[in-house]
Amino acid sequence: MVSFVTVQGSSQQTIQLGFDSKTNFALAQQIAALVNAGVNDGAIVTEFDTAGPPPTLPGGVSGALVQTQSPIELLPTGYTIDLVTKPGPAVVLGNGASGETILSDVSTDLTFLATSGSGTVVAGGGNSRISVGGSGDWSINTGAGNDIIAALGAVNATISAGRGHNAILLGSGNDLIESTGKDTIFGGSGSATIDASGAHSDFVEGNGLNLLFLGGAGSVTIFGGSGSDTYIGSTGTTGRQLIEGGSAGNNYLLAGDGRATLIGGGSGDQLFSYGSHRQDLIAGAGNETLSAALSFGNDKLKAGAGQDLLIGGFGSDTFVGGSGSATISAGLGGQVFEFINHAAGGTDLVQNIFDPSTIKIDLDGYGTGAVAKALASQTVSNGSLTIGLADGTQITFQDVTSLLNKSNFT
């Protein structure tokens, strides 16, 4: 549904602009009220593109250009407002002023370009192309079309992308993005908060971005790049989640209640599964914490090359050994300890085993006789049982003193 706002021209003309988004309509209403007030007290004058080149303005007066026919307009000095009612493609070039305001109609495919300055862009609909640069603050709001939004340089942008397929490019500033469509977001070297609680799906290429991502019911893929990332999934039913933390480490990744794969990116990462669906937690190269303590699903936790802590949950979890040193805290469900030849080789300490008969070990790729060799390697020392594998893997079951048998291997 399209809703209309009305701006009163200086010569009592009526200027109407339609908006296909309730949020953008509400914002446009506020802006229209300010413009109308400025027109009434003489602080703002409106000039139509059909009347020739806009006149020079006296001091203390701001101009509002009404773009009804012109395919391209450069905002003249002193004009900080462009009201675009032209159907189809329309281009607006900013003049670098502070507080520029652009409103476009639902029938307009808006292109707005500004290399400096600051301000607000509210698109009524259509397919928008918006690019802002410099170091100012911008509020960018698009409708239901398929939009391209670039907030480059050191711009600090608040971006509310509409319900379409949108591409968003970020620079080195501090940005806030509300995602409600199917969005592809390319990070820069700054920081960004992305609220995707109402999004259909999101793809994020982090690059150097430091990211805070709030998930919703849609699917999401995040490749963290060289930054440090925080991902908070939704507690409601969610789409597929593939999240890889940034290589700067100290990533905090908490899955939502859906199918999820969380991958650490650097040292100090914390990965948490959640809910009742199967989820995979995969350690990065550093020292990681992988926890299924909040989960009732049958999760898989895979150790890496660092000193990792793996914590089981309420489901039947699988712990996969890595090449580093891992401490594994068994959960309350059934446990499987999986080791893959040429991918393991580390030293693992397994805690909280109260019944040795529940231990299940899966040896992948170790060849014929691997189980017999593992059983023959068993030793009990200081109240704990240790088993060795052919690739150098050492598994110690703390507080287990009885030897295992073939029934403990899958």
Coordinates of N, CA and C in Angstrom, one line a residue, residues 85-243:
T85 N 9.7 14.1 -7.7 CA 8.5 13.4 -8.1 C 8.5 12.9 -9.5
K86 N 9.7 13.1 -10.2 CA 9.8 12.6 -11.6 C 9.6 11.1 -11.6
P87 N 8.8 10.5 -12.5 CA 8.7 9.1 -12.7 C 9.9 8.5 -13.4
G88 N 10.2 7.3 -13.1 CA 11.4 6.7 -13.7 C 12.7 7.1 -13.1
P89 N 13.8 7.0 -13.9 CA 15.1 7.4 -13.4 C 15.3 8.9 -13.2
A90 N 15.9 9.2 -12.0 CA 16.2 10.6 -11.7 C 17.5 10.6 -10.9
V91 N 18.4 11.5 -11.2 CA 19.7 11.6 -10.6 C 19.7 12.9 -9.8
V92 N 20.2 12.8 -8.6 CA 20.5 14.0 -7.8 C 21.9 14.0 -7.3
L93 N 22.6 15.1 -7.6 CA 24.0 15.2 -7.2 C 24.1 16.2 -6.0
G94 N 24.6 15.7 -4.8 CA 24.7 16.6 -3.7 C 25.7 17.7 -3.8
N95 N 25.5 18.7 -3.1 CA 26.5 19.9 -3.2 C 27.4 19.9 -2.0
G96 N 27.5 18.9 -1.2 CA 28.4 18.9 -0.1 C 28.0 19.6 1.2
A97 N 26.7 20.1 1.2 CA 26.2 20.8 2.4 C 25.9 19.9 3.5
S98 N 25.8 20.4 4.7 CA 25.4 19.7 5.9 C 23.9 19.7 5.9
G99 N 23.3 18.5 6.3 CA 21.9 18.4 6.4 C 21.1 18.4 5.1
E100 N 21.7 17.8 4.1 CA 20.9 17.7 2.8 C 19.8 16.7 3.1
T101 N 18.6 16.9 2.4 CA 17.4 16.1 2.6 C 16.9 15.8 1.2
I102 N 16.8 14.5 0.9 CA 16.2 14.0 -0.4 C 15.0 13.1 -0.1
L103 N 13.9 13.5 -0.7 CA 12.7 12.7 -0.7 C 12.3 12.3 -2.1
S104 N 12.1 11.1 -2.4 CA 11.7 10.7 -3.7 C 10.4 9.9 -3.7
D105 N 9.6 10.0 -4.8 CA 8.3 9.4 -4.9 C 8.5 7.9 -5.2
V106 N 7.4 7.2 -4.9 CA 7.4 5.7 -5.1 C 7.6 5.3 -6.6
S107 N 7.3 6.2 -7.5 CA 7.4 6.0 -8.9 C 8.8 6.3 -9.4
T108 N 9.7 6.8 -8.6 CA 11.0 7.3 -9.0 C 12.0 6.2 -8.7
D109 N 12.9 6.0 -9.7 CA 14.2 5.2 -9.5 C 15.3 6.2 -9.2
L110 N 15.5 6.4 -7.9 CA 16.4 7.4 -7.5 C 17.9 7.0 -7.5
T111 N 18.7 7.9 -8.1 CA 20.2 7.8 -7.9 C 20.6 9.1 -7.2
F112 N 21.3 8.9 -6.0 CA 21.8 10.1 -5.3 C 23.3 9.8 -5.0
L113 N 24.1 10.8 -5.4 CA 25.5 10.8 -5.3 C 26.0 12.0 -4.5
A114 N 26.8 11.7 -3.4 CA 27.3 12.8 -2.6 C 28.7 12.4 -2.2
T115 N 29.7 13.2 -2.5 CA 31.1 12.8 -2.1 C 31.5 13.5 -0.7
S116 N 30.6 14.3 -0.2 CA 30.8 14.9 1.1 C 29.5 15.4 1.7
G117 N 29.6 16.1 2.8 CA 28.3 16.6 3.4 C 27.7 15.5 4.3
S118 N 26.4 15.8 4.6 CA 25.7 14.9 5.5 C 24.2 15.1 5.2
G119 N 23.4 14.2 5.8 CA 22.0 14.4 5.5 C 21.1 13.1 5.6
T120 N 19.9 13.2 5.0 CA 18.9 12.2 5.0 C 18.4 11.9 3.7
V121 N 18.3 10.6 3.3 CA 17.7 10.2 2.0 C 16.5 9.3 2.4
V122 N 15.3 9.6 1.9 CA 14.2 8.8 2.1 C 13.5 8.5 0.7
A123 N 13.7 7.2 0.3 CA 13.2 6.8 -1.0 C 11.7 6.3 -0.9
G124 N 10.8 6.7 -1.8 CA 9.5 6.2 -1.7 C 9.3 4.8 -2.2
G125 N 10.2 4.3 -3.0 CA 10.1 3.0 -3.6 C 11.0 2.9 -4.8
G126 N 10.7 2.1 -5.8 CA 11.6 2.1 -7.0 C 12.9 1.4 -6.6
N127 N 13.8 1.4 -7.6 CA 15.1 0.8 -7.4 C 16.1 1.9 -7.3
S128 N 16.7 2.0 -6.1 CA 17.5 3.2 -5.7 C 19.0 2.9 -5.8
R129 N 19.8 3.9 -6.2 CA 21.2 3.8 -6.2 C 21.7 5.0 -5.4
I130 N 22.3 4.7 -4.2 CA 22.7 5.8 -3.3 C 24.1 5.6 -2.9
S131 N 25.0 6.6 -3.1 CA 26.4 6.5 -2.8 C 26.8 7.8 -2.1
V132 N 27.2 7.7 -0.8 CA 27.7 8.9 -0.1 C 29.1 8.6 0.4
G133 N 29.9 9.7 0.5 CA 31.3 9.6 0.9 C 31.6 10.8 1.8
G134 N 32.9 10.8 2.1 CA 33.4 11.9 3.0 C 33.4 11.4 4.5
S135 N 33.0 12.2 5.4 CA 33.1 11.8 6.8 C 31.9 12.3 7.6
G136 N 30.8 12.6 6.9 CA 29.6 13.1 7.6 C 28.7 11.9 8.0
D137 N 27.6 12.3 8.6 CA 26.6 11.4 9.1 C 25.4 11.4 8.1
W138 N 25.0 10.2 7.7 CA 23.9 10.0 6.8 C 22.9 9.0 7.3
S139 N 21.6 9.3 7.0 CA 20.5 8.4 7.2 C 20.0 8.0 5.9
I140 N 20.0 6.8 5.5 CA 19.6 6.3 4.2 C 18.5 5.3 4.4
N141 N 17.4 5.6 3.7 CA 16.2 4.8 3.9 C 15.6 4.5 2.5
T142 N 15.5 3.2 2.2 CA 15.0 2.8 0.9 C 13.7 2.0 1.0
G143 N 13.0 1.9 -0.1 CA 11.7 1.2 -0.2 C 11.8 -0.2 -0.6
A144 N 10.8 -0.7 -1.3 CA 10.7 -2.2 -1.6 C 11.4 -2.6 -2.8
G145 N 12.1 -1.7 -3.5 CA 12.8 -2.0 -4.7 C 14.1 -2.8 -4.4
N146 N 14.9 -3.0 -5.5 CA 16.2 -3.7 -5.3 C 17.2 -2.6 -5.4
D147 N 17.9 -2.3 -4.3 CA 18.7 -1.1 -4.1 C 20.2 -1.4 -4.0
I148 N 21.0 -0.4 -4.3 CA 22.4 -0.5 -4.1 C 22.8 0.8 -3.2
I149 N 23.4 0.5 -2.1 CA 23.7 1.6 -1.1 C 25.1 1.5 -0.8
A150 N 25.9 2.6 -1.0 CA 27.3 2.6 -0.6 C 27.5 3.8 0.3
A151 N 28.0 3.4 1.5 CA 28.4 4.4 2.5 C 29.9 4.3 2.7
L152 N 30.6 5.1 1.9 CA 32.1 4.9 1.7 C 32.9 5.9 2.5
G153 N 34.2 5.8 2.5 CA 35.0 6.7 3.2 C 34.8 6.5 4.7
A154 N 34.8 7.7 5.4 CA 34.6 7.6 6.9 C 33.2 8.0 7.3
V155 N 32.3 7.8 6.3 CA 30.9 8.1 6.6 C 30.3 7.2 7.8
N156 N 29.6 7.9 8.7 CA 28.8 7.1 9.7 C 27.4 7.1 9.2
A157 N 26.9 5.9 8.8 CA 25.6 5.7 8.2 C 24.7 4.9 9.0
T158 N 23.4 5.4 9.0 CA 22.3 4.6 9.5 C 21.5 4.2 8.3
I159 N 21.4 2.9 8.0 CA 20.8 2.4 6.7 C 19.7 1.6 7.1
S160 N 18.5 1.9 6.5 CA 17.3 1.1 6.6 C 17.0 0.6 5.2
A161 N 17.4 -0.6 4.9 CA 17.2 -1.1 3.5 C 15.8 -1.7 3.5
G162 N 15.2 -1.6 2.3 CA 13.8 -2.1 2.1 C 13.7 -3.6 1.9
R163 N 12.6 -4.0 1.4 CA 12.2 -5.4 1.4 C 12.8 -6.2 0.2
G164 N 13.5 -5.5 -0.7 CA 14.0 -6.1 -1.9 C 15.3 -6.8 -1.8
H165 N 16.0 -7.1 -2.9 CA 17.3 -7.6 -2.9 C 18.3 -6.5 -3.0
N166 N 19.0 -6.2 -1.9 CA 19.8 -5.0 -1.7 C 21.2 -5.4 -1.6
A167 N 22.1 -4.5 -2.1 CA 23.6 -4.6 -2.0 C 24.0 -3.4 -1.2
I168 N 24.8 -3.6 -0.1 CA 25.2 -2.6 0.8 C 26.7 -2.6 0.9
L169 N 27.4 -1.5 0.6 CA 28.8 -1.4 0.7 C 29.2 -0.4 1.8
L170 N 30.1 -0.8 2.7 CA 30.5 0.0 3.8 C 32.0 0.4 3.7
G171 N 32.3 1.5 4.4 CA 33.7 2.1 4.4 C 34.3 1.9 5.8
S172 N 34.9 3.0 6.3 CA 35.7 2.9 7.5 C 34.9 3.6 8.7
G173 N 33.7 3.9 8.5 CA 32.9 4.5 9.6 C 32.2 3.6 10.5
N174 N 31.4 4.1 11.4 CA 30.6 3.3 12.3 C 29.2 3.3 11.8
D175 N 28.7 2.2 11.4 CA 27.4 2.1 10.7 C 26.4 1.2 11.4
L176 N 25.1 1.6 11.3 CA 24.0 0.8 11.8 C 23.1 0.5 10.6
I177 N 22.8 -0.8 10.5 CA 22.0 -1.3 9.3 C 20.8 -2.1 9.8
E178 N 19.6 -1.7 9.4 CA 18.4 -2.5 9.6 C 18.1 -3.2 8.3
S179 N 18.2 -4.5 8.4 CA 18.0 -5.4 7.2 C 16.6 -6.0 7.3
T180 N 15.8 -5.8 6.2 CA 14.4 -6.4 6.2 C 14.2 -7.2 4.9
G181 N 15.1 -7.2 4.0 CA 14.9 -7.9 2.7 C 15.9 -9.1 2.6
K182 N 16.4 -9.2 1.3 CA 17.4 -10.2 1.0 C 18.7 -9.4 0.7
D183 N 19.5 -9.2 1.7 CA 20.6 -8.2 1.6 C 22.0 -8.9 1.5
T184 N 22.8 -8.3 0.6 CA 24.2 -8.7 0.6 C 25.0 -7.5 1.1
I185 N 25.9 -7.7 2.1 CA 26.6 -6.6 2.7 C 28.1 -6.8 2.7
F186 N 28.8 -5.9 2.1 CA 30.2 -5.9 2.0 C 30.9 -5.0 3.0
G187 N 31.6 -5.5 4.0 CA 32.1 -4.6 5.0 C 33.4 -3.9 4.5
G188 N 33.7 -2.9 5.3 CA 35.0 -2.1 5.0 C 36.0 -2.4 6.1
S189 N 36.5 -1.3 6.6 CA 37.5 -1.4 7.7 C 37.0 -0.7 9.0
G190 N 35.7 -0.4 9.1 CA 35.1 0.2 10.3 C 34.4 -0.8 11.1
S191 N 33.3 -0.4 11.7 CA 32.5 -1.2 12.5 C 31.0 -1.1 12.1
A192 N 30.2 -2.2 12.3 CA 28.8 -2.1 11.9 C 28.0 -3.0 12.9
T193 N 26.8 -2.5 13.2 CA 25.8 -3.3 13.8 C 24.7 -3.5 12.8
I194 N 24.4 -4.8 12.6 CA 23.3 -5.2 11.6 C 22.2 -5.8 12.4
D195 N 21.0 -5.2 12.3 CA 19.8 -5.8 12.9 C 19.0 -6.5 11.8
A196 N 19.1 -7.8 11.8 CA 18.4 -8.6 10.8 C 17.2 -9.4 11.4
S197 N 16.7 -8.8 12.5 CA 15.6 -9.5 13.1 C 14.3 -9.6 12.2
G198 N 14.2 -8.7 11.2 CA 13.1 -8.8 10.3 C 13.5 -9.2 8.9
A199 N 14.7 -9.7 8.7 CA 15.2 -9.9 7.3 C 14.8 -11.3 6.8
H200 N 14.8 -11.4 5.5 CA 14.5 -12.7 4.8 C 15.7 -13.5 4.8
S201 N 16.9 -12.9 4.3 CA 18.1 -13.6 4.3 C 19.2 -12.5 4.2
D202 N 20.4 -12.9 4.7 CA 21.6 -11.9 4.6 C 22.8 -12.7 4.3
F203 N 23.7 -12.1 3.5 CA 25.0 -12.5 3.2 C 26.0 -11.4 3.5
V204 N 27.0 -11.7 4.4 CA 27.9 -10.6 4.9 C 29.3 -11.1 4.6
E205 N 30.0 -10.3 3.8 CA 31.5 -10.4 3.6 C 32.1 -9.4 4.5
G206 N 32.8 -9.8 5.6 CA 33.2 -8.9 6.6 C 34.4 -8.0 6.2
N207 N 35.4 -8.6 5.4 CA 36.6 -7.9 5.1 C 37.3 -7.4 6.4
G208 N 37.5 -6.1 6.6 CA 38.1 -5.7 7.9 C 37.1 -5.2 8.9
L209 N 35.9 -5.5 8.7 CA 34.8 -5.0 9.6 C 34.8 -5.7 10.9
N210 N 34.6 -4.9 12.0 CA 34.2 -5.4 13.3 C 32.7 -5.4 13.4
L211 N 32.1 -6.5 13.5 CA 30.7 -6.7 13.3 C 29.9 -7.2 14.5
L212 N 28.7 -6.6 14.7 CA 27.7 -7.1 15.6 C 26.5 -7.4 14.8
F213 N 26.1 -8.6 14.8 CA 25.0 -9.1 13.9 C 23.9 -9.7 14.8
L214 N 22.7 -9.2 14.7 CA 21.5 -9.6 15.5 C 20.6 -10.4 14.5
G215 N 20.5 -11.7 14.6 CA 19.8 -12.5 13.7 C 18.3 -12.5 13.9
G216 N 17.6 -13.0 13.0 CA 16.1 -13.2 13.1 C 15.7 -14.5 12.5
A217 N 14.5 -14.5 11.9 CA 14.0 -15.8 11.4 C 14.5 -16.2 10.0
G218 N 15.3 -15.3 9.4 CA 15.8 -15.6 8.0 C 17.2 -16.3 8.1
S219 N 17.6 -16.8 6.9 CA 18.9 -17.5 6.8 C 20.0 -16.4 6.8
V220 N 21.2 -16.8 7.2 CA 22.3 -15.9 7.2 C 23.6 -16.6 7.0
T221 N 24.5 -16.0 6.2 CA 25.8 -16.4 5.9 C 26.8 -15.3 6.2
I222 N 27.8 -15.5 7.1 CA 28.7 -14.4 7.4 C 30.1 -15.0 7.3
F223 N 31.0 -14.3 6.5 CA 32.4 -14.6 6.5 C 33.1 -13.4 7.1
G224 N 33.7 -13.7 8.2 CA 34.2 -12.6 9.1 C 35.3 -11.7 8.6
G225 N 36.2 -12.3 7.7 CA 37.3 -11.5 7.2 C 38.4 -11.3 8.3
S226 N 39.0 -10.1 8.4 CA 40.1 -9.8 9.3 C 39.7 -9.1 10.5
G227 N 38.4 -8.9 10.7 CA 37.9 -8.2 11.9 C 37.6 -9.2 13.1
S228 N 36.8 -8.7 14.0 CA 36.4 -9.5 15.2 C 34.8 -9.3 15.2
D229 N 34.1 -10.5 15.4 CA 32.7 -10.5 15.2 C 31.9 -11.0 16.3
T230 N 30.7 -10.5 16.5 CA 29.7 -11.0 17.5 C 28.5 -11.3 16.7
Y231 N 28.0 -12.5 16.8 CA 26.8 -13.0 16.2 C 25.8 -13.5 17.3
I232 N 24.6 -12.9 17.3 CA 23.6 -13.4 18.2 C 22.4 -13.9 17.4
G233 N 22.2 -15.2 17.4 CA 21.1 -15.7 16.6 C 19.7 -15.6 17.4
S234 N 18.7 -15.8 16.7 CA 17.3 -15.6 17.2 C 16.9 -16.9 18.0
T235 N 16.2 -16.6 19.1 CA 15.6 -17.8 19.9 C 14.4 -18.4 19.2
G236 N 13.9 -17.7 18.2 CA 12.8 -18.3 17.5 C 13.3 -19.2 16.4
T237 N 12.3 -19.8 15.6 CA 12.7 -20.7 14.5 C 13.5 -19.8 13.5
T238 N 14.6 -20.3 13.1 CA 15.5 -19.6 12.1 C 15.8 -20.4 10.9
G239 N 16.3 -19.7 9.9 CA 16.8 -20.4 8.7 C 18.2 -20.9 9.0
R240 N 18.8 -21.4 7.9 CA 20.2 -22.0 8.0 C 21.2 -20.9 8.3
Q241 N 22.1 -21.1 9.3 CA 23.1 -20.2 9.7 C 24.5 -20.8 9.4
L242 N 25.3 -20.0 8.6 CA 26.7 -20.4 8.4 C 27.5 -19.1 8.8
I243 N 28.2 -19.2 9.9 CA 28.9 -18.1 10.5 C 30.4 -18.4 10.7

